[in-house]
Coordinates of C-alpha atoms in Angstrom, one line a residue:
X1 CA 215.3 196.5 -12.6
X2 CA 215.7 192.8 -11.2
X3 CA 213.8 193.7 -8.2
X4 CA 210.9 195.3 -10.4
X5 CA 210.5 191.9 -11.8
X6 CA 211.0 189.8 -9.1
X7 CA 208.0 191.6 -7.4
X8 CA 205.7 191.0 -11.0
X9 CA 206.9 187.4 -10.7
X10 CA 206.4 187.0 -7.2
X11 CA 203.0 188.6 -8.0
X12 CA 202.3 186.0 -10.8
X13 CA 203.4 183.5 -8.4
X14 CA 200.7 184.3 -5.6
X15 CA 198.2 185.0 -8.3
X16 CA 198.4 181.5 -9.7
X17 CA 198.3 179.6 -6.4
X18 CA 195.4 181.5 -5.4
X19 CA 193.1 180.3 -9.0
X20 CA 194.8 176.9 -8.2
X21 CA 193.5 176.7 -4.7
X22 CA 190.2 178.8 -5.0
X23 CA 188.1 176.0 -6.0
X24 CA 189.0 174.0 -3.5
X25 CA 189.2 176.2 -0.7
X26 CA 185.7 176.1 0.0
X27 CA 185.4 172.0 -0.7
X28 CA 183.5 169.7 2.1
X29 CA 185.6 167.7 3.7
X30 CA 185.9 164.2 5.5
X31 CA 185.2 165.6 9.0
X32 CA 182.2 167.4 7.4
X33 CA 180.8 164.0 6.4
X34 CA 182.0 161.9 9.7
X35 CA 179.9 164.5 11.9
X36 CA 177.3 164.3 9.4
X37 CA 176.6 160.3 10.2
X38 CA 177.9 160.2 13.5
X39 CA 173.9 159.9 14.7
X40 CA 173.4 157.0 11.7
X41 CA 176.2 154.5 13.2
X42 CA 173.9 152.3 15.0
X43 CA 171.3 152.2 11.8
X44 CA 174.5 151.5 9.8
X45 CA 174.9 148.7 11.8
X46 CA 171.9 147.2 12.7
X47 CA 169.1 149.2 11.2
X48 CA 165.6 149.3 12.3
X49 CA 164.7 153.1 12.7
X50 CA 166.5 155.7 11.0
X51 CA 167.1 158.3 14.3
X52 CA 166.2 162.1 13.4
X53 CA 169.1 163.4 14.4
X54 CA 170.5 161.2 11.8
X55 CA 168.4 162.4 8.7
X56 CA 169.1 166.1 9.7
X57 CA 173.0 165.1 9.1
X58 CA 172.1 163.2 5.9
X59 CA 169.7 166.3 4.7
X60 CA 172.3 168.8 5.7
X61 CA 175.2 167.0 3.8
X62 CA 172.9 167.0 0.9
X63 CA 172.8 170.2 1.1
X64 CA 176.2 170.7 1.4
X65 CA 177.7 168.8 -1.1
X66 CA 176.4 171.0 -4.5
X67 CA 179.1 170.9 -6.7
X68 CA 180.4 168.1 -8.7
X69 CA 183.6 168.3 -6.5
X70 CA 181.9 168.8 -3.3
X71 CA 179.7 165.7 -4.1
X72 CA 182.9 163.0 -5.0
X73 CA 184.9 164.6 -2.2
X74 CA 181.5 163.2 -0.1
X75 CA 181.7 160.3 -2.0
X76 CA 185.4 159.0 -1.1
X77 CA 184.9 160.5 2.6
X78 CA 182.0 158.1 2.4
X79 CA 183.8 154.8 0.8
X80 CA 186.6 155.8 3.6
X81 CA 183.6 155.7 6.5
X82 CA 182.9 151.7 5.3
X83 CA 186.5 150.3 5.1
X84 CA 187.1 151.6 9.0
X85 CA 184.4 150.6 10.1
X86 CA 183.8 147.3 8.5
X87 CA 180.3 146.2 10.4
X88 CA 178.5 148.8 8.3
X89 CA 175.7 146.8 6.5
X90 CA 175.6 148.0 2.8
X91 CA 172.5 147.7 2.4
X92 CA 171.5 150.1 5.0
X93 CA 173.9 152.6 3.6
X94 CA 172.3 152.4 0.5
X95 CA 168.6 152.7 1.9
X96 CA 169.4 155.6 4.2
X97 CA 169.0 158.5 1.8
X98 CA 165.9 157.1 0.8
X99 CA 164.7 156.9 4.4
X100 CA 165.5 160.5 4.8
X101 CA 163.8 161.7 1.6
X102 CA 166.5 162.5 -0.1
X103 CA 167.0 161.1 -4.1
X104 CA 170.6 159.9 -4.7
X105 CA 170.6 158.8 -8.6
X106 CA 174.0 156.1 -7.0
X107 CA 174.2 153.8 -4.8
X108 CA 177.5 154.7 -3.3
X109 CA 179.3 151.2 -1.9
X110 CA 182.8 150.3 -1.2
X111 CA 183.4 149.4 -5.1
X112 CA 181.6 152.5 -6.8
X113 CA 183.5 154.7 -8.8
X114 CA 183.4 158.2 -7.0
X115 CA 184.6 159.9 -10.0
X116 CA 181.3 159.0 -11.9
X117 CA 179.7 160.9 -9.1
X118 CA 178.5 164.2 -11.1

């Protein structure tokens, strides 16, 4: 009898960490968005032209990042990405989705709010 329901708990047990986890098992992550602007560092920087290889990142984080999660996940990655590498010029963080076609309704900057981020 005590083993019978030690399995069902044990079985409850898994069951819950696995709906706990599930949502975030799939979740972009910080190296996801590093690699993603790895080709925009010297725009960061300095501007001038936006490289291809760095809009492809930019477009294929966008189309990453869907959910609500996966988008403030990005975001923090992101505000991480300007306070280690303090020569980023905000402004052309904030201009680089536009140069790459891409609509962001935020301007994401060291002080935004990522939880806003829907």
């Amino acid at each position: 009898m005590a083993s019978m329901v030690m399995r069902v708990l044990c079985a409850i047990v898994i069951v819950a960490c696995m709906v706990v986890v599930a949502p975030y098992s799939d979740a972009i992550t910080c190296g996801q968005v590093t690699s993603s602007f790895v080709a925009c560092f010297g725009y960061l920087k300095q501007g001038g032209a936006v490289p291809p290889a760095c809009c492809r990142g930019v477009v294929g984080l966008n189309n990453t990042a869907k959910t609500t999660l996966d988008r403030q996940i990005a975001c923090g990655c992101m505000k991480e990405i300007y306070a280690s590498t303090p020569d980023i010029n905000i402004s052309n963080a904030i201009s680089l989705p536009g140069k790459c076609g891409i609509n962001v309704p935020y301007k994401i900057t060291p002080d935004f709010d990522c939880s806003k981020y829907v």
